[in-house]
Short mmCIF file of C-alpha atoms in Angstrom, two decimals:
data_model
loop_
_atom_site.label_atom_id
_atom_site.label_comp_id
_atom_site.label_asym_id
_atom_site.label_seq_id
_atom_site.Cartn_x
_atom_site.Cartn_y
_atom_site.Cartn_z
CA MET A 1 15.23 -71.41 9.37
CA ALA A 2 16.19 -70.75 12.99
CA LYS A 3 12.86 -72.11 14.20
CA MET A 4 13.36 -75.25 12.15
CA THR A 5 16.84 -75.72 13.64
CA ASP A 6 15.50 -75.35 17.17
CA ARG A 7 12.77 -77.90 16.54
CA ALA A 8 15.25 -80.32 15.00
CA ALA A 9 17.46 -79.87 18.04
CA ARG A 10 14.62 -80.68 20.42
CA HIS A 11 13.80 -83.69 18.24
CA VAL A 12 17.31 -85.11 18.61
CA ALA A 13 17.52 -84.15 22.30
CA ALA A 14 14.36 -86.14 23.00
CA ILE A 15 16.09 -89.34 21.88
CA SER A 16 18.33 -91.19 24.32
CA PRO A 17 21.69 -92.65 23.19
CA VAL A 18 20.27 -96.17 23.56
CA GLN A 19 17.38 -95.27 21.26
CA GLN A 20 19.83 -93.75 18.78
CA MET A 21 21.78 -97.01 18.86
CA LEU A 22 18.63 -99.05 18.21
CA ALA A 23 17.66 -96.79 15.29
CA SER A 24 21.13 -96.94 13.71
CA GLY A 25 21.39 -100.70 14.28
CA THR A 26 18.08 -101.24 12.50
CA GLY A 27 19.25 -99.05 9.62
CA ALA A 28 22.51 -100.98 9.32
CA LEU A 29 20.62 -104.29 9.28
CA LEU A 30 18.22 -103.18 6.53
CA THR A 31 20.98 -101.60 4.45
CA SER A 32 23.12 -104.74 4.66
CA ILE A 33 20.20 -106.95 3.63
CA MET A 34 19.38 -104.74 0.64
CA VAL A 35 22.93 -104.16 -0.66
CA THR A 36 24.57 -107.55 0.02
CA PRO A 37 23.10 -109.20 -3.14
CA LEU A 38 24.83 -106.53 -5.26
CA ASP A 39 28.14 -107.36 -3.60
CA VAL A 40 27.65 -111.12 -3.93
CA VAL A 41 27.09 -110.74 -7.67
CA LYS A 42 30.15 -108.48 -7.98
CA ILE A 43 32.33 -111.02 -6.17
CA ARG A 44 31.00 -113.93 -8.22
CA LEU A 45 31.85 -112.05 -11.42
CA GLN A 46 35.35 -111.44 -10.07
CA ALA A 47 35.74 -115.06 -8.97
CA GLN A 48 35.11 -116.55 -12.41
CA GLN A 49 38.04 -114.52 -13.76
CA THR A 50 40.55 -116.11 -11.36
CA PRO A 51 39.72 -119.69 -10.29
CA PHE A 52 41.79 -121.38 -7.57
CA HIS A 53 43.82 -123.52 -9.97
CA LYS A 54 44.89 -120.41 -11.89
CA ALA A 55 45.48 -118.15 -8.91
CA SER A 56 49.06 -118.32 -7.72
CA ASP A 57 50.65 -116.91 -4.62
CA SER A 58 53.58 -115.88 -6.78
CA THR A 59 51.50 -113.15 -8.44
CA ALA A 60 51.38 -111.27 -5.17
CA TRP A 61 54.48 -112.49 -3.32
CA GLY A 62 57.16 -113.39 -5.89
CA ARG A 63 58.86 -116.02 -3.70
CA VAL A 64 55.86 -118.32 -3.25
CA LEU A 65 55.46 -120.56 -6.32
CA ARG A 66 52.45 -122.78 -5.73
CA PRO A 67 48.75 -122.67 -6.57
CA SER A 68 46.98 -120.45 -4.10
CA LYS A 69 44.93 -122.02 -1.31
CA TRP A 70 43.48 -118.61 -0.45
CA LYS A 71 41.50 -115.92 -2.13
CA CYS A 72 40.42 -112.68 -0.50
CA PHE A 73 37.28 -110.82 -1.55
CA LEU A 74 36.16 -107.42 -0.37
CA TYR A 75 32.55 -107.09 0.70
CA CYS A 76 31.23 -103.54 0.87
CA ASN A 77 27.64 -102.77 1.77
CA GLY A 78 27.97 -99.01 1.45
CA LEU A 79 28.35 -98.61 5.21
CA MET A 80 31.70 -100.31 5.64
CA ASP A 81 33.70 -103.09 4.04
CA HIS A 82 35.55 -106.17 5.18
CA VAL A 83 37.82 -108.83 3.73
CA TYR A 84 36.26 -112.27 3.29
CA VAL A 85 38.93 -115.00 3.14
CA CYS A 86 38.03 -118.01 1.00
CA GLN A 87 40.13 -121.17 1.43
CA ASN A 88 40.26 -123.89 -1.21
CA GLY A 89 38.26 -126.86 0.08
CA THR A 90 35.93 -124.90 2.34
CA HIS A 91 32.24 -124.17 1.75
CA CYS A 92 32.89 -120.93 -0.12
CA SER A 93 35.07 -122.73 -2.68
CA SER A 94 32.06 -124.74 -3.83
CA TRP A 95 30.60 -121.65 -5.52
CA TYR A 96 34.07 -120.30 -6.30
CA LYS A 97 34.79 -123.33 -8.49
CA ALA A 98 31.25 -123.53 -9.88
CA PRO A 99 31.20 -123.99 -13.67
CA THR A 100 28.36 -121.50 -14.12
CA HIS A 101 29.46 -118.67 -16.37
CA PHE A 102 27.95 -115.21 -15.99
CA SER A 103 27.87 -112.81 -18.91
CA GLY A 104 26.96 -109.80 -16.81
CA THR A 105 25.29 -108.49 -13.66
CA LEU A 106 21.70 -109.27 -14.62
CA ASP A 107 22.70 -112.71 -15.93
CA ALA A 108 24.44 -113.42 -12.62
CA PHE A 109 21.33 -112.47 -10.64
CA VAL A 110 19.14 -114.76 -12.75
CA LYS A 111 21.48 -117.78 -12.77
CA ILE A 112 22.40 -117.62 -9.08
CA THR A 113 18.72 -117.46 -8.15
CA ARG A 114 17.73 -120.23 -10.58
CA TYR A 115 20.51 -122.75 -9.95
CA GLU A 116 21.61 -122.04 -6.36
CA GLY A 117 18.50 -120.61 -4.75
CA LEU A 118 17.53 -117.13 -3.64
CA ARG A 119 19.44 -117.47 -0.35
CA SER A 120 22.75 -117.55 -2.23
CA LEU A 121 22.37 -113.84 -2.95
CA TRP A 122 22.87 -113.23 0.78
CA SER A 123 25.79 -115.66 1.22
CA GLY A 124 28.08 -112.89 2.49
CA LEU A 125 25.58 -111.45 4.96
CA PRO A 126 26.69 -112.96 8.32
CA PRO A 127 30.28 -111.61 8.28
CA THR A 128 28.94 -108.32 6.98
CA LEU A 129 26.54 -107.94 9.90
CA VAL A 130 29.19 -108.89 12.46
CA MET A 131 31.20 -105.80 11.52
CA ALA A 132 28.71 -103.42 9.88
CA VAL A 133 26.13 -103.25 12.68
CA PRO A 134 28.46 -102.37 15.61
CA ALA A 135 30.51 -100.00 13.42
CA THR A 136 27.39 -98.17 12.24
CA VAL A 137 25.91 -97.99 15.74
CA ILE A 138 29.11 -96.38 17.06
CA TYR A 139 29.39 -94.05 14.08
CA PHE A 140 25.82 -92.67 13.92
CA THR A 141 25.36 -92.40 17.68
CA CYS A 142 28.69 -90.60 18.08
CA TYR A 143 27.81 -88.21 15.26
CA ASP A 144 24.52 -87.12 16.85
CA GLN A 145 26.09 -86.82 20.29
CA LEU A 146 29.10 -84.83 19.00
CA ARG A 147 26.96 -82.53 16.86
CA ASP A 148 24.67 -81.70 19.76
CA PHE A 149 27.63 -81.29 22.13
CA LEU A 150 29.34 -78.81 19.79
CA ARG A 151 26.13 -76.85 19.20
CA PHE A 152 24.43 -76.79 22.58
CA ARG A 153 27.18 -77.42 25.14
CA LEU A 154 30.04 -75.46 23.54
CA GLY A 155 27.83 -72.97 21.69
CA PHE A 156 29.39 -73.37 18.24
CA GLN A 157 27.18 -72.51 15.29
CA GLY A 158 27.54 -72.77 11.53
CA SER A 159 27.39 -75.30 8.71
CA HIS A 160 30.87 -76.60 9.57
CA ILE A 161 29.57 -78.36 12.71
CA PRO A 162 28.29 -81.46 10.82
CA LEU A 163 31.61 -81.62 8.96
CA VAL A 164 33.66 -81.66 12.19
CA ALA A 165 31.27 -84.01 14.02
CA GLY A 166 31.14 -86.42 11.06
CA ALA A 167 34.92 -86.57 10.74
CA LEU A 168 35.46 -87.16 14.49
CA ALA A 169 32.69 -89.77 14.70
CA ARG A 170 34.13 -91.73 11.77
CA LEU A 171 37.64 -91.50 13.16
CA GLY A 172 36.43 -92.98 16.45
CA ALA A 173 34.44 -95.76 14.78
CA VAL A 174 37.35 -96.77 12.51
CA SER A 175 39.76 -96.78 15.46
CA VAL A 176 37.48 -99.06 17.50
CA ILE A 177 36.57 -101.45 14.68
CA SER A 178 40.00 -101.78 13.02
CA PRO A 179 41.47 -104.25 15.58
CA LEU A 180 38.20 -106.23 15.60
CA GLU A 181 38.37 -106.56 11.80
CA LEU A 182 41.95 -107.84 12.08
CA VAL A 183 40.87 -110.39 14.70
CA ARG A 184 37.90 -111.52 12.59
CA THR A 185 40.09 -111.99 9.51
CA LYS A 186 42.64 -114.02 11.50
CA MET A 187 39.95 -116.29 12.94
CA GLN A 188 38.46 -116.86 9.51
CA SER A 189 41.68 -117.40 7.57
CA GLN A 190 43.57 -119.48 10.13
CA GLN A 191 40.53 -121.18 11.72
CA LEU A 192 41.72 -120.34 15.21
CA SER A 193 39.93 -121.02 18.47
CA TYR A 194 39.61 -118.15 20.95
CA SER A 195 42.52 -119.48 23.04
CA GLN A 196 44.72 -119.84 19.95
CA LEU A 197 43.65 -116.39 18.83
CA ARG A 198 44.80 -114.91 22.14
CA VAL A 199 48.24 -116.48 21.70
CA CYS A 200 48.42 -115.29 18.09
CA ILE A 201 47.56 -111.71 19.03
CA ARG A 202 50.07 -111.70 21.89
CA SER A 203 52.86 -112.92 19.61
CA ALA A 204 51.94 -110.31 16.97
CA VAL A 205 52.01 -107.53 19.57
CA ALA A 206 55.31 -108.79 20.99
CA GLN A 207 56.87 -108.96 17.52
CA ASP A 208 55.47 -105.84 15.83
CA GLY A 209 54.13 -103.76 18.72
CA VAL A 210 50.63 -102.75 19.80
CA LEU A 211 50.14 -100.61 16.70
CA SER A 212 50.21 -103.77 14.55
CA LEU A 213 46.59 -104.30 15.66
CA TRP A 214 45.72 -101.19 13.65
CA ARG A 215 47.41 -102.37 10.45
CA GLY A 216 45.56 -100.83 7.51
CA TRP A 217 44.13 -98.07 9.71
CA GLY A 218 45.80 -95.30 7.69
CA PRO A 219 44.23 -96.01 4.27
CA THR A 220 40.85 -96.53 5.94
CA VAL A 221 41.05 -93.17 7.72
CA LEU A 222 42.19 -91.39 4.55
CA ARG A 223 39.06 -92.56 2.76
CA ASP A 224 36.39 -92.79 5.47
CA VAL A 225 37.06 -89.60 7.45
CA PRO A 226 36.88 -87.22 4.42
CA PHE A 227 33.88 -89.21 3.13
CA SER A 228 32.09 -88.83 6.45
CA ALA A 229 32.89 -85.12 6.76
CA LEU A 230 31.64 -84.42 3.23
CA TYR A 231 28.61 -86.66 3.65
CA TRP A 232 27.26 -85.05 6.82
CA PHE A 233 28.11 -81.51 5.63
CA ASN A 234 26.13 -81.99 2.42
CA TYR A 235 23.37 -84.03 4.08
CA GLU A 236 22.52 -81.32 6.60
CA LEU A 237 22.63 -78.61 3.88
CA VAL A 238 20.45 -80.53 1.41
CA LYS A 239 18.02 -81.58 4.14
CA ALA A 240 17.63 -77.99 5.40
CA GLU A 241 17.12 -76.73 1.84
CA LEU A 242 14.46 -79.35 1.07
CA CYS A 243 12.67 -78.74 4.37
CA GLU A 244 12.56 -75.02 3.65
CA ARG A 245 11.39 -75.59 0.07
CA TYR A 246 8.53 -77.87 1.10
CA GLY A 247 7.64 -75.86 4.21
CA THR A 248 8.11 -78.67 6.72
CA PRO A 249 9.82 -78.11 10.10
CA GLN A 250 11.15 -81.65 10.24
CA ALA A 251 12.51 -83.92 7.52
CA ASN A 252 10.18 -86.72 6.47
CA PHE A 253 11.23 -90.09 5.02
CA SER A 254 11.42 -88.89 1.40
CA ILE A 255 13.48 -85.81 2.29
CA SER A 256 15.92 -87.87 4.35
CA PHE A 257 16.15 -90.48 1.57
CA THR A 258 16.83 -87.87 -1.13
CA SER A 259 19.32 -85.95 1.00
CA GLY A 260 21.17 -89.16 1.86
CA ALA A 261 21.41 -90.26 -1.77
CA ILE A 262 22.68 -86.89 -3.01
CA SER A 263 25.23 -86.39 -0.23
CA GLY A 264 26.39 -90.02 -0.48
CA ALA A 265 26.97 -89.70 -4.23
CA ILE A 266 28.95 -86.45 -3.82
CA ALA A 267 31.13 -87.89 -1.06
CA ALA A 268 31.70 -91.14 -2.99
CA ILE A 269 32.89 -89.28 -6.09
CA LEU A 270 35.23 -86.91 -4.25
CA THR A 271 36.89 -89.69 -2.20
CA LEU A 272 37.11 -92.27 -5.01
CA PRO A 273 40.96 -92.22 -5.35
CA PHE A 274 41.30 -93.08 -1.66
CA ASP A 275 38.72 -95.86 -2.09
CA VAL A 276 40.75 -97.42 -4.93
CA VAL A 277 43.91 -97.38 -2.80
CA LYS A 278 42.13 -98.61 0.31
CA THR A 279 40.53 -101.53 -1.54
CA ARG A 280 43.87 -102.69 -2.95
CA ARG A 281 45.58 -102.26 0.42
CA GLN A 282 42.88 -104.12 2.34
CA ILE A 283 42.95 -107.14 0.00
CA GLN A 284 46.75 -107.13 0.10
CA LEU A 285 46.80 -107.19 3.90
CA GLY A 286 44.15 -109.91 4.02
CA GLU A 287 46.02 -112.20 1.63
CA MET A 288 49.38 -111.60 3.32
CA ASP A 289 47.86 -112.39 6.69
CA SER A 290 46.28 -115.56 5.28
CA LEU A 291 49.63 -116.73 3.87
CA GLY A 292 51.49 -115.89 7.07
CA VAL A 293 53.77 -113.45 5.23
CA SER A 294 55.32 -110.64 7.25
CA LEU A 295 53.19 -107.50 7.11
CA LYS A 296 56.18 -105.18 7.45
CA LYS A 297 56.84 -105.07 3.72
CA THR A 298 53.43 -103.86 2.55
CA SER A 299 53.34 -100.70 0.47
CA SER A 300 52.27 -97.40 1.97
CA THR A 301 49.13 -95.61 0.88
CA TRP A 302 51.01 -92.96 -1.09
CA HIS A 303 53.25 -95.57 -2.72
CA ILE A 304 50.20 -97.52 -3.93
CA MET A 305 48.61 -94.32 -5.23
CA LYS A 306 51.78 -93.39 -7.10
CA GLU A 307 52.06 -96.91 -8.50
CA ILE A 308 48.47 -96.80 -9.81
CA GLN A 309 49.06 -93.39 -11.36
CA THR A 310 52.28 -94.59 -13.05
CA ASN A 311 50.79 -97.81 -14.44
CA LEU A 312 47.26 -96.68 -15.29
CA GLY A 313 47.41 -92.90 -15.29
CA TYR A 314 45.15 -90.64 -13.29
CA ARG A 315 42.12 -92.48 -14.64
CA GLY A 316 43.24 -95.52 -12.64
CA LEU A 317 42.62 -93.60 -9.42
CA PHE A 318 38.99 -93.19 -10.47
CA ALA A 319 38.43 -96.82 -11.48
CA GLY A 320 35.05 -98.21 -10.47
CA PHE A 321 33.36 -94.81 -10.56
CA MET A 322 29.86 -96.00 -11.49
CA PRO A 323 29.79 -99.20 -9.34
CA ARG A 324 30.81 -97.20 -6.25
CA VAL A 325 28.22 -94.46 -6.80
CA ILE A 326 25.49 -96.99 -7.66
CA LYS A 327 26.19 -98.86 -4.41
CA VAL A 328 26.99 -96.03 -2.00
CA ALA A 329 24.20 -93.59 -2.94
CA PRO A 330 21.26 -95.97 -2.28
CA ALA A 331 23.01 -97.45 0.76
CA CYS A 332 23.39 -93.98 2.29
CA ALA A 333 19.80 -93.15 1.38
CA VAL A 334 18.37 -96.30 2.98
CA MET A 335 20.59 -96.00 6.06
CA ILE A 336 19.89 -92.34 6.89
CA SER A 337 16.16 -92.47 6.10
CA THR A 338 15.74 -95.58 8.28
CA TYR A 339 17.78 -93.94 11.02
CA GLU A 340 15.73 -90.73 10.91
CA PHE A 341 12.50 -92.74 10.84
CA GLY A 342 13.66 -94.72 13.88
CA LYS A 343 14.49 -91.54 15.78
CA ALA A 344 11.08 -90.06 14.91
CA PHE A 345 9.43 -93.25 16.14
CA PHE A 346 11.24 -93.13 19.47
CA GLN A 347 10.48 -89.43 19.84
CA LYS A 348 6.78 -90.18 19.48
CA VAL A 349 7.07 -93.00 22.04
CA ASN A 350 8.83 -90.66 24.48
CA LEU A 351 6.23 -87.92 23.99
CA ASP A 352 3.37 -90.37 24.55
CA GLN A 353 5.02 -91.61 27.76
CA THR A 354 5.48 -88.03 28.97
CA ARG A 355 1.82 -87.22 28.34
CA LEU A 356 0.70 -90.34 30.17
CA ALA A 357 2.95 -89.49 33.11
CA THR A 358 1.41 -86.03 33.42
#
């Protein structure tokens, strides 16, 4: 086991941060392409339940009594999620108001492909890539760098290292991306130019302080940081166990894929209550921002959790159990196996260059 760990360490050490970023970026791209159709179908099924003419701002903000011009959907590709703001009269409302009725997931796949074309299954891909790729690059690169720093620079050993490195890497990625997500949502919902956006951000900071740029950061951290810690802890354990069982010093594609799926499923199940709260909070913030309603009156994470428990019981905190596991497990599997494959590819390139140089 020790020999395997040393070899794995040399494997990671042979990869530069830039190469790690390229490998993680490729993984994020492939994962987004593969999982986006599942999210598009989910959103289309949600959309037919609440068309624009039935949606009312009063349902969310009691004092506004007019048909809603806005509708916020939450895209989640298993790597991260973002609010997509749909305004009545824009291009997204053409499918939102479409008369096509879907009886289920498979029916939605067939009808969207038949009547709207195959490309419609990737209609949410561009905004997904804008946020998912940089967030994933920061996250995976920071994890590898932090893990190696803790092990080889500070001399810490033990199975808790991936847990600590995963939590810190996710915390850093969320903190960097959170203001960018707020900016992207504002640009999309209010159709602002860059100069107008600058003025809008300055006025928001002047009115609510610099921390207003990290609105919604708390619920995201409460879900993503424990998820990341659990994911990497279990991934490294399962990967080491499988490598030992099959007598291989380094994880191959199938071992990485299996380890990623198992650890992703475990982390998704254990953090599901925080995911339910975070989803509700994120849509709430997106719709309030779209309507120009003050963000000071939004409910806290614990208040939302208590409200769900009161209205729906403890089962409400575990709503969407199967959809989340079905999406997150394969997304984690594709992402980590692609990332590990990319690192192995760059290691081989580096070794070949070293041999040629000597």
